[in-house]
XYZ file of C-alpha atoms in Angstrom:
601
model
C -0.085 -0.017 0.071
C 1.263 3.506 -0.498
C 2.172 5.356 2.566
C -0.135 8.104 3.828
C 1.072 11.303 5.297
C -0.535 10.517 8.499
C 0.331 12.859 11.500
C 1.856 10.930 14.329
C 0.100 11.767 17.696
C 2.700 12.251 20.227
C 2.162 9.898 23.329
C 0.647 11.706 26.347
C 2.700 10.003 28.863
C 6.486 9.315 29.407
C 8.221 6.598 27.476
C 10.237 3.672 28.965
C 13.039 3.335 26.451
C 13.817 -0.507 25.449
C 16.736 -2.061 24.045
C 18.589 -5.287 24.647
C 20.959 -3.513 26.639
C 18.539 -1.325 28.442
C 16.221 -4.078 29.237
C 18.373 -4.433 32.384
C 18.488 -7.584 34.334
C 15.290 -9.569 34.235
C 14.289 -8.956 37.882
C 14.864 -5.236 37.448
C 12.853 -4.997 34.250
C 9.988 -7.056 35.659
C 9.968 -4.343 38.344
C 8.427 -2.163 35.739
C 4.937 -1.675 37.241
C 3.002 -4.439 35.468
C -0.024 -3.853 37.545
C 0.016 -0.170 37.433
C -3.109 -0.360 35.071
C -5.086 -2.425 37.457
C -4.434 0.104 40.252
C -6.422 2.830 38.272
C -9.713 3.179 39.574
C -12.092 1.395 37.342
C -15.811 1.989 36.825
C -17.795 -1.188 35.653
C -18.800 -0.980 32.160
C -21.518 -3.209 30.712
C -20.488 -5.513 27.995
C -21.926 -4.688 24.615
C -24.913 -6.696 23.484
C -24.012 -9.856 21.973
C -25.928 -12.446 19.670
C -25.720 -16.040 19.806
C -26.197 -16.030 16.070
C -24.619 -12.614 15.170
C -25.815 -10.670 12.151
C -23.180 -8.905 10.044
C -25.446 -5.777 10.311
C -23.088 -2.989 12.050
C -24.261 -0.697 14.703
C -22.683 2.551 15.739
C -19.374 2.002 17.690
C -19.664 2.817 21.241
C -16.045 3.964 21.884
C -14.292 6.914 23.203
C -13.320 9.775 20.812
C -9.650 8.948 20.996
C -10.465 5.489 19.929
C -12.590 6.554 16.818
C -12.043 4.892 13.491
C -8.561 5.222 11.849
C -8.727 7.714 9.121
C -7.213 5.178 6.476
C -7.325 1.359 6.079
C -4.027 -0.311 7.097
C -2.604 -3.736 6.583
C -2.938 -5.960 9.814
C -0.802 -9.038 10.676
C -1.982 -10.999 13.739
C 0.817 -13.439 15.062
C -0.617 -15.808 17.650
C 1.656 -18.193 19.554
C 0.286 -21.116 21.623
C 0.912 -21.407 25.286
C 3.638 -18.679 25.497
C 4.245 -17.626 28.863
C 3.892 -13.826 29.804
C 7.432 -13.261 30.524
C 8.837 -15.669 27.767
C 10.657 -13.182 25.753
C 14.452 -12.270 25.530
C 14.038 -8.640 26.500
C 12.339 -9.655 29.891
C 14.949 -12.355 30.619
C 18.074 -10.970 29.080
C 21.199 -13.209 28.996
C 18.840 -16.422 29.152
C 16.245 -16.098 26.370
C 17.343 -15.412 22.744
C 14.597 -13.849 20.750
C 16.080 -10.896 18.801
C 13.170 -10.279 16.450
C 10.827 -10.277 19.290
C 13.068 -7.934 21.076
C 13.254 -5.606 18.184
C 9.470 -5.557 17.887
C 9.551 -4.405 21.529
C 12.139 -1.743 20.824
C 10.327 -0.331 17.873
C 6.904 -0.783 19.382
C 4.757 -1.061 22.275
C 4.869 -3.595 24.942
C 1.598 -4.296 27.089
C 2.663 -6.182 30.298
C -0.988 -6.415 31.385
C -2.559 -8.322 28.467
C -4.879 -11.063 29.495
C -7.135 -13.843 28.192
C -10.759 -14.158 29.419
C -10.408 -17.999 29.001
C -7.112 -19.527 29.359
C -7.642 -22.465 27.141
C -6.691 -23.107 23.337
C -10.196 -23.304 21.789
C -12.297 -20.864 23.940
C -9.512 -18.246 23.803
C -9.156 -18.276 19.942
C -12.974 -18.321 19.620
C -13.127 -15.174 21.770
C -10.476 -13.456 19.711
C -12.181 -14.356 16.359
C -15.693 -13.609 17.376
C -15.106 -10.697 19.769
C -17.286 -12.798 22.199
C -17.027 -14.272 25.512
C -16.982 -18.046 25.933
C -20.403 -18.197 27.661
C -21.798 -16.509 24.556
C -19.828 -18.087 21.639
C -20.295 -21.456 23.194
C -16.617 -22.760 22.486
C -16.178 -23.873 26.060
C -13.436 -26.333 25.869
C -11.064 -28.310 23.446
C -13.595 -30.970 22.900
C -15.147 -29.926 19.531
C -17.864 -27.386 20.565
C -20.086 -26.336 17.657
C -19.278 -23.312 15.703
C -22.719 -23.019 14.298
C -24.144 -19.700 14.124
C -20.758 -17.677 14.591
C -19.222 -15.045 12.575
C -15.545 -14.295 12.505
C -14.206 -10.784 12.480
C -12.256 -11.069 9.296
C -15.660 -11.477 7.413
C -16.297 -7.851 8.231
C -12.806 -6.861 7.026
C -13.644 -8.573 3.626
C -16.885 -6.478 3.612
C -14.363 -3.308 4.038
C -12.415 -4.451 1.091
C -9.580 -6.323 2.698
C -7.873 -9.523 1.516
C -7.713 -11.875 4.295
C -5.654 -15.107 5.028
C -5.608 -17.742 7.911
C -2.585 -19.849 8.268
C -2.005 -22.281 11.166
C -3.676 -23.896 13.937
C -7.613 -23.412 14.187
C -8.397 -26.062 16.742
C -12.131 -25.299 17.477
C -15.367 -26.799 16.367
C -16.385 -29.436 13.998
C -13.189 -31.646 14.177
C -12.183 -30.092 10.788
C -9.289 -28.335 9.216
C -11.528 -27.239 6.054
C -11.813 -23.371 5.321
C -14.046 -21.173 7.332
C -16.038 -18.116 6.193
C -14.142 -14.834 6.174
C -10.783 -15.862 4.634
C -9.560 -15.531 0.942
C -6.745 -17.855 1.923
C -6.679 -20.855 4.084
C -4.110 -23.208 5.446
C -4.686 -25.056 8.496
C -4.623 -28.722 10.047
C -6.780 -30.908 12.263
C -6.468 -30.397 16.232
C -2.983 -29.573 17.535
C -1.025 -30.449 14.482
C 2.339 -31.869 14.276
C 5.883 -30.351 14.395
C 7.400 -32.550 11.790
C 5.774 -34.513 8.855
C 6.080 -37.956 10.430
C 6.123 -37.380 14.285
C 3.965 -40.196 15.862
C 3.525 -42.160 12.644
C 4.920 -45.853 12.709
C 8.108 -46.760 10.706
C 5.716 -49.084 8.567
C 3.462 -46.274 7.673
C 6.077 -43.811 6.920
C 7.677 -46.402 4.522
C 4.240 -46.648 3.001
C 4.331 -42.769 2.448
C 2.002 -41.602 5.195
C 2.633 -38.149 6.189
C 0.563 -35.585 8.403
C -1.632 -33.487 6.253
C -2.376 -29.721 5.857
C -5.703 -28.408 4.481
C -4.812 -25.860 1.715
C -7.826 -24.059 0.349
C -9.970 -27.276 0.910
C -7.550 -29.646 -0.414
C -5.375 -32.060 1.565
C -1.677 -31.500 1.002
C 1.125 -33.583 2.777
C 3.326 -31.632 5.366
C 6.646 -31.180 4.068
C 8.910 -29.858 6.874
C 9.076 -28.270 10.186
C 5.629 -26.811 10.894
C 6.543 -23.306 11.905
C 8.927 -22.878 9.103
C 6.142 -24.347 6.561
C 3.367 -21.932 7.902
C 5.651 -19.063 7.522
C 6.529 -20.293 3.928
C 2.963 -20.276 3.221
C 2.411 -16.816 4.758
C 5.281 -15.298 2.732
C 4.080 -16.703 -0.455
C 0.652 -15.174 0.045
C 2.117 -11.646 1.169
C 4.477 -11.690 -2.002
C 2.504 -13.411 -4.610
C -0.928 -14.691 -3.592
C -2.930 -11.568 -2.587
C -4.528 -8.666 -4.718
C -1.796 -6.205 -3.994
C -4.194 -3.177 -4.602
C -6.155 -4.011 -1.473
C -5.166 -3.891 2.311
C -4.657 -7.131 3.730
C -5.244 -8.980 6.988
C -3.079 -12.055 7.918
C -3.906 -14.154 10.859
C -0.727 -16.366 11.352
C -1.496 -18.982 14.184
C 1.509 -20.993 15.196
C 1.496 -24.422 16.731
C 4.433 -23.528 18.772
C 5.031 -23.618 21.685
C 2.491 -26.073 22.609
C 3.246 -29.263 24.369
C 5.058 -31.345 23.395
C 7.414 -28.625 21.750
C 10.021 -29.791 19.386
C 12.414 -27.379 18.224
C 13.803 -27.566 14.840
C 17.269 -28.830 14.064
C 19.068 -25.616 14.003
C 17.679 -24.975 17.645
C 17.867 -28.406 18.903
C 20.673 -27.709 21.369
C 20.218 -24.090 21.750
C 19.680 -24.049 25.489
C 21.581 -27.152 26.511
C 23.594 -25.260 28.948
C 20.770 -22.987 30.059
C 19.951 -22.653 33.769
C 16.127 -22.197 34.194
C 14.757 -21.193 37.615
C 11.162 -22.076 38.762
C 8.690 -19.730 40.569
C 9.298 -19.811 44.204
C 5.752 -21.270 44.644
C 6.751 -24.289 43.064
C 8.267 -25.771 46.236
C 5.865 -28.201 48.296
C 5.972 -26.111 51.350
C 3.329 -25.329 53.923
C 3.780 -21.584 53.397
C 3.113 -22.047 49.539
C -0.199 -23.832 50.264
C -1.381 -21.766 53.114
C -4.807 -20.354 52.037
C -4.878 -22.174 48.722
C -7.908 -24.422 47.737
C -7.440 -28.074 48.287
C -7.647 -28.738 44.502
C -4.580 -26.703 43.823
C -2.439 -29.026 46.208
C -4.320 -32.162 44.656
C -3.407 -31.198 41.332
C 0.453 -31.270 42.164
C 0.494 -35.095 41.354
C -1.290 -35.114 38.034
C -1.097 -34.432 34.309
C -1.105 -30.730 35.189
C 0.974 -30.676 38.425
C 4.715 -29.983 38.652
C 5.406 -33.381 40.265
C 3.983 -35.639 37.438
C 3.395 -33.207 34.563
C 2.126 -34.977 31.502
C 2.640 -37.999 33.367
C 6.418 -38.108 32.813
C 9.253 -37.677 35.194
C 10.869 -34.880 33.304
C 11.982 -31.809 35.149
C 10.397 -28.493 34.251
C 13.935 -26.946 33.989
C 14.493 -29.566 31.087
C 11.339 -29.041 29.517
C 11.779 -25.465 29.124
C 14.996 -26.096 26.914
C 12.559 -27.613 24.181
C 9.895 -24.936 24.907
C 12.224 -22.065 24.250
C 14.112 -23.658 21.531
C 10.861 -24.211 19.748
C 9.983 -20.465 20.540
C 13.195 -19.699 18.425
C 11.767 -20.795 15.180
C 8.809 -18.484 15.821
C 11.254 -15.696 16.548
C 12.770 -16.418 12.987
C 9.246 -16.432 11.522
C 8.424 -12.947 13.041
C 11.708 -11.780 11.559
C 11.234 -12.921 8.053
C 7.576 -11.000 8.162
C 9.120 -7.692 9.359
C 11.996 -7.782 6.955
C 9.461 -8.112 4.200
C 7.527 -5.272 5.432
C 10.528 -3.107 5.805
C 12.128 -3.943 2.401
C 8.740 -3.456 0.671
C 8.097 -0.056 2.264
C 4.865 -1.230 4.085
C 6.147 -1.001 7.548
C 4.473 2.296 8.204
C 1.295 1.154 6.808
C 0.973 -2.305 8.794
C -0.191 -3.048 12.226
C 1.584 -5.953 13.563
C 0.483 -7.733 16.795
C 2.355 -10.635 18.659
C 0.624 -12.471 21.341
C -0.369 -15.895 22.782
C -3.735 -17.474 23.146
C -3.078 -17.928 26.758
C -0.321 -18.080 29.569
C 1.568 -20.928 30.916
C 2.470 -21.977 34.377
C 5.967 -23.675 34.876
C 5.371 -24.652 38.472
C 3.668 -21.588 39.783
C 1.544 -22.694 42.854
C 2.860 -26.560 42.071
C 0.836 -26.168 38.599
C 1.891 -26.453 34.954
C -0.063 -25.704 31.725
C -2.914 -23.082 31.917
C -6.718 -23.179 32.674
C -6.449 -21.493 36.186
C -7.300 -17.759 36.950
C -3.890 -17.227 38.325
C -1.783 -14.572 36.931
C 0.882 -16.921 35.103
C -2.224 -18.625 33.355
C -4.178 -15.537 32.323
C -1.324 -13.034 31.445
C -0.131 -13.097 27.935
C 2.676 -11.569 25.934
C 1.506 -8.697 23.896
C 3.731 -6.355 21.403
C 2.061 -4.038 18.837
C 4.248 -2.384 16.191
C 3.529 -0.006 13.539
C 6.250 2.680 12.975
C 4.666 6.441 12.998
C 1.421 5.250 14.531
C 2.089 2.916 17.474
C 4.526 4.629 20.005
C 8.186 3.040 19.958
C 10.140 1.612 22.787
C 7.128 2.089 25.085
C 5.551 0.004 27.864
C 1.877 0.676 28.069
C 0.210 -0.543 31.303
C -3.418 -0.557 30.043
C -5.000 -3.817 30.451
C -5.962 -5.519 27.094
C -8.098 -8.745 26.686
C -8.165 -11.060 23.689
C -11.988 -9.788 23.697
C -10.833 -6.547 22.702
C -8.851 -7.509 19.368
C -11.982 -7.678 17.006
C -13.282 -4.182 17.698
C -9.729 -2.801 17.770
C -8.891 -4.277 14.520
C -11.986 -3.074 12.745
C -11.399 0.441 13.964
C -7.646 0.227 12.798
C -8.965 -0.809 9.417
C -11.143 2.375 9.303
C -14.479 0.634 9.874
C -16.719 3.203 11.532
C -19.274 1.143 12.976
C -19.032 -2.149 15.207
C -21.038 -5.720 14.701
C -23.518 -6.164 17.507
C -21.937 -9.394 18.447
C -18.629 -7.598 19.917
C -18.420 -7.641 23.678
C -15.043 -6.111 23.825
C -13.503 -2.632 23.846
C -12.069 -0.714 21.133
C -8.456 -0.137 22.155
C -7.194 1.843 18.946
C -6.758 5.028 20.978
C -4.719 3.174 23.642
C -2.505 1.598 20.972
C -1.777 4.730 19.337
C -1.114 6.957 22.468
C -4.085 9.106 21.739
C -5.469 7.797 25.044
C -3.465 7.243 28.170
C -3.690 4.261 30.357
C -5.426 6.181 33.142
C -7.995 7.320 30.331
C -8.450 3.914 29.139
C -10.637 2.835 32.037
C -11.135 -0.852 31.093
C -13.992 -2.972 32.061
C -13.839 -5.413 34.921
C -11.596 -8.339 33.840
C -13.967 -11.228 33.771
C -12.495 -14.749 33.673
C -14.467 -17.985 32.893
C -13.037 -21.509 32.517
C -15.452 -24.478 32.473
C -14.529 -27.822 33.782
C -13.319 -30.208 31.011
C -13.767 -33.936 31.400
C -10.597 -34.870 29.697
C -8.505 -32.836 32.123
C -10.718 -32.912 35.344
C -8.114 -31.613 37.671
C -9.034 -27.973 37.372
C -12.584 -27.043 38.379
C -15.007 -24.475 36.745
C -13.404 -21.226 37.653
C -15.073 -17.856 37.469
C -12.858 -14.594 38.427
C -13.172 -10.962 38.533
C -10.326 -8.244 38.635
C -11.191 -4.782 39.529
C -8.500 -2.299 40.320
C -5.909 -4.297 42.399
C -8.294 -6.868 43.739
C -8.800 -10.184 42.046
C -11.534 -12.557 43.435
C -11.748 -16.222 42.347
C -14.631 -18.696 42.844
C -15.196 -22.292 41.834
C -18.380 -24.026 40.606
C -19.313 -27.559 41.685
C -16.435 -28.357 44.092
C -16.172 -28.427 48.036
C -13.354 -25.938 48.405
C -12.252 -22.364 49.244
C -12.757 -19.231 47.100
C -9.697 -16.652 46.885
C -9.062 -12.975 46.897
C -5.876 -11.182 46.168
C -4.434 -7.874 46.225
C -2.374 -7.937 43.116
C -0.508 -4.737 43.721
C 0.855 -6.027 47.356
C 0.837 -9.620 46.277
C 1.480 -10.005 42.433
C 2.293 -13.796 42.818
C -0.869 -14.559 44.764
C 0.487 -16.033 47.893
C -1.728 -14.488 50.463
C -5.375 -15.376 50.182
C -7.370 -12.557 51.797
C -11.013 -14.236 51.242
C -11.366 -14.810 54.878
C -9.614 -11.666 56.148
C -12.191 -9.669 58.098
C -10.880 -6.451 56.727
C -11.692 -7.653 53.153
C -15.294 -8.996 53.476
C -16.938 -6.110 51.820
C -14.530 -6.349 48.953
C -15.328 -9.966 48.609
C -19.114 -9.257 48.858
C -18.928 -6.629 46.368
C -16.778 -8.549 43.728
C -18.687 -11.621 44.192
C -21.918 -9.813 43.270
C -20.311 -7.996 40.311
C -19.085 -11.350 38.840
C -22.304 -12.991 39.137
C -24.061 -10.044 37.349
C -21.464 -9.835 34.751
C -21.343 -13.597 34.112
C -24.846 -13.500 32.597
C -25.048 -14.570 28.934
C -26.647 -12.564 26.164
C -29.947 -13.924 27.125
C -29.538 -12.962 30.759
C -29.044 -16.344 31.901
C -26.513 -17.973 34.359
C -25.623 -21.386 32.613
C -22.931 -23.886 32.867
C -22.207 -25.096 29.257
C -20.427 -28.457 28.994
C -19.536 -30.955 26.251
C -20.165 -34.672 26.039
C -18.205 -36.789 28.085
C -16.448 -39.850 26.466
C -13.902 -41.223 28.894
C -12.572 -40.735 32.440
C -9.985 -38.375 31.423
C -6.337 -37.989 32.576
C -6.796 -38.881 36.243
C -3.464 -40.762 36.946
C -1.286 -39.900 39.792
C 2.348 -40.720 40.418
C 2.549 -44.030 42.573
C 4.054 -42.874 45.879
C 3.980 -39.210 44.987
C 2.328 -36.303 46.602
C -0.892 -37.226 48.375
C -4.261 -35.452 48.940
C -4.469 -32.260 50.580
C -6.355 -31.962 54.164
C -9.475 -30.035 54.584
C -8.917 -26.509 56.096
C -8.150 -26.708 59.879
C -10.918 -24.039 60.383
C -13.450 -26.243 58.855
C -12.690 -29.048 61.329
C -15.270 -28.450 64.247
C -17.317 -30.340 66.862
C -20.895 -31.364 66.557
C -24.206 -29.535 67.911
C -22.858 -25.936 67.575
C -25.263 -23.200 67.683
C -23.575 -21.576 64.632
C -23.853 -24.491 62.515
C -25.855 -22.573 59.873
C -23.584 -19.452 59.646
C -21.497 -20.514 56.809
C -24.487 -20.839 54.653
C -25.538 -17.220 55.596
C -24.475 -14.436 52.988
C -21.171 -13.000 54.159
C -21.268 -9.571 55.654
C -19.548 -7.258 58.245
C -21.996 -8.284 60.746
C -21.493 -11.924 60.448
C -17.740 -11.272 60.782
C -18.311 -9.308 63.940
C -20.422 -12.073 65.267
C -17.667 -14.553 64.748
C -14.942 -12.300 66.200
C -17.055 -11.908 69.201
C -17.465 -15.643 69.509
C -21.225 -15.898 69.182
C -23.577 -17.433 66.384
C -24.543 -15.136 63.749
C -27.803 -17.218 63.380
C -28.559 -19.229 66.326
C -29.498 -22.790 64.907
C -29.660 -25.635 67.699
C -30.034 -29.066 66.131
C -33.338 -30.770 65.962
C -32.898 -32.786 69.126
C -31.950 -29.672 71.039
C -35.164 -27.906 69.800
C -37.229 -30.825 70.563
C -36.135 -30.588 74.208
C -37.726 -26.941 74.123
C -41.010 -28.063 73.141
C -43.500 -28.269 76.135
C -44.018 -31.942 76.891
C -47.545 -33.494 77.612
C-alpha cells in the first residue's frame, strides 16, 4: 500500500526506552509496574450486547473519541503463539532467552505487560479472539469440539470493508475439521493440534508406505513437508508476496502451533539451551507456606497431568522441558523476523499494524501447577507487542490492560471501519494503542475470567474470576473448596489469600456480586455449558507421589454447634463481627436440642 501522510500523535505519557542493553536484568525489568493499569480506579462498564447467531449488520461503535475509526485502512498482521508464558521473551529475561526479532519489535513498538485472556484454554481463547465474544456466548467452552454453528468471525467484516484476508495455522475449535472457514480468502490449517514434523507419531511401517501428516490448503489435503513453524511461514510469505491482490489492504492471521506441548524445536535450535539454567517460581516448592490459604484442588493437582510433580505423566523436570519450549520459540522468532524484514524491504512497515501475542499463558510450577486453565496470573497473562512505526509509539511500555476480547473491535477500528457489529463484547483499544489515550484514560471494564470444567483434564474445576483495580476474586463451581481474594499490587504472585480476612469482607461481597451479574450470558441466563463426556480423562497420579490435601483446619469443628448455619448465610461485616465476638450469627440448635424446648405433655 502507498504510505499516507498521517500525522503521528505524540504519546501523552512518558516513554520507557527499551533495548537489549537497556532491558536490564530480568528482575529489574519485571519491576516495571506490570500492575499499574490495574491500580487505576475502574468503573464497571456493561458488555456490549451480543448475539448467539450474530448478524453482520453493523451498529454505531460505542467508543471513546480518541479510539474512533482510523482515517485510513492499513494492513494488519496478527501473529498468535500457543501457550507462550507472559515473560517468555528475551527482553524480559536477558542473558537467558534469545529472541532477537521479538526484542526488536519491543524496541520499535509498544509492550503491554497487562494483556490477559478471558478464557485460558486454546479453543475458547481463539474463539473469543475471532468472534469478539465471551465463551459463555460463543459456546466454544473447551477443547472437545464445541460447535461453531451461528458464529461470525471478524475477518468477514474486514472482507466487507475491502480487505484480502488469510488464515494460516492452528484453528483448533469446532467441527473437528481443518476445512476453510468463512471470512478468509486464503486458508491453510490442520486438524487439532497439528504436528511439528511430517512424520512424528507415525509408525515406521506407515512412514515407509508414504503416510504423512496433512495440511488443508484451501480445502485440499496436502502433505506436510517440513518443520511446521517454517512451513506455515513459507505459506504466509508466499501469500504476502504473490498470492494476494496487491491493490487491496490485507489481514493475515498467522496462528503457530508452537510452543504447545510437546514442543519440538527445529534441528537448528535442538541444542540452543543445553547449557541454560532455568529457575522455577518460588511457589513451585511443596511447602506449607506456599499452600497456606490455597484451595485443596490446587494441592491435589500437584501430582497429576497438570501438576509440577507428574506433569504430562512423565518424570521430566520442568527445567529440562523449558529447553525444548524455548528452542521451539526461536523458530517463531525467526518467522517474525522474516515477516518484519519483508515489510521493511517493501516499504509497507508504516502501513502495517503487527500484533504478537499468545492464546493463553503458561504455568511452569507456579503454585505447583503447569499448563494453563486457572485464574492465576501466570495462566491468564499473555505477552503482547504491537508495532506500526509512526502510529504505535516506539520503545514504550503501556500499562493499559487489554483482553483477547478487545482485538476484534480494535482491528476493525484500525481498518477504518466506522461501525461495530452487534456481537462484539470487547472494547475498542485503538486510542490506547496509538497513544491518543493514556492508560489512565483507558478505564477498562472489569476483567471477567471464565473456565469450564473439562472432562478430559478433570483436575481444574470450573473457575470464575473478576479483577477490579488491584483486587482479584476467584470462585469455583461444583467443588467443595475455598474461594480466593488477592491484592495484586501488594501480592503479585498471589500467595496471600484474603478471602477470609475480616478487613476484606466487603470487597469479597462486592466483587462476588459483580462477578455474578457480569457472568450472565446474552440472554440474561447464568448457565454452565459443557460438552459430551467420552472417557474418565487424565486422572493418573504418580505412585508414591504427593498425596491429597487435608481440609482446612478451620473447617474441622465439633458437633451440635449453635452457629452451624452461619457458613450458609451471606457474608457481611455483621457476620464477621459475630464470629469475632465468639457468638453465632444465626442461632440454629439441632433438631434434638429444639425438641427439648417443646413443652411436653
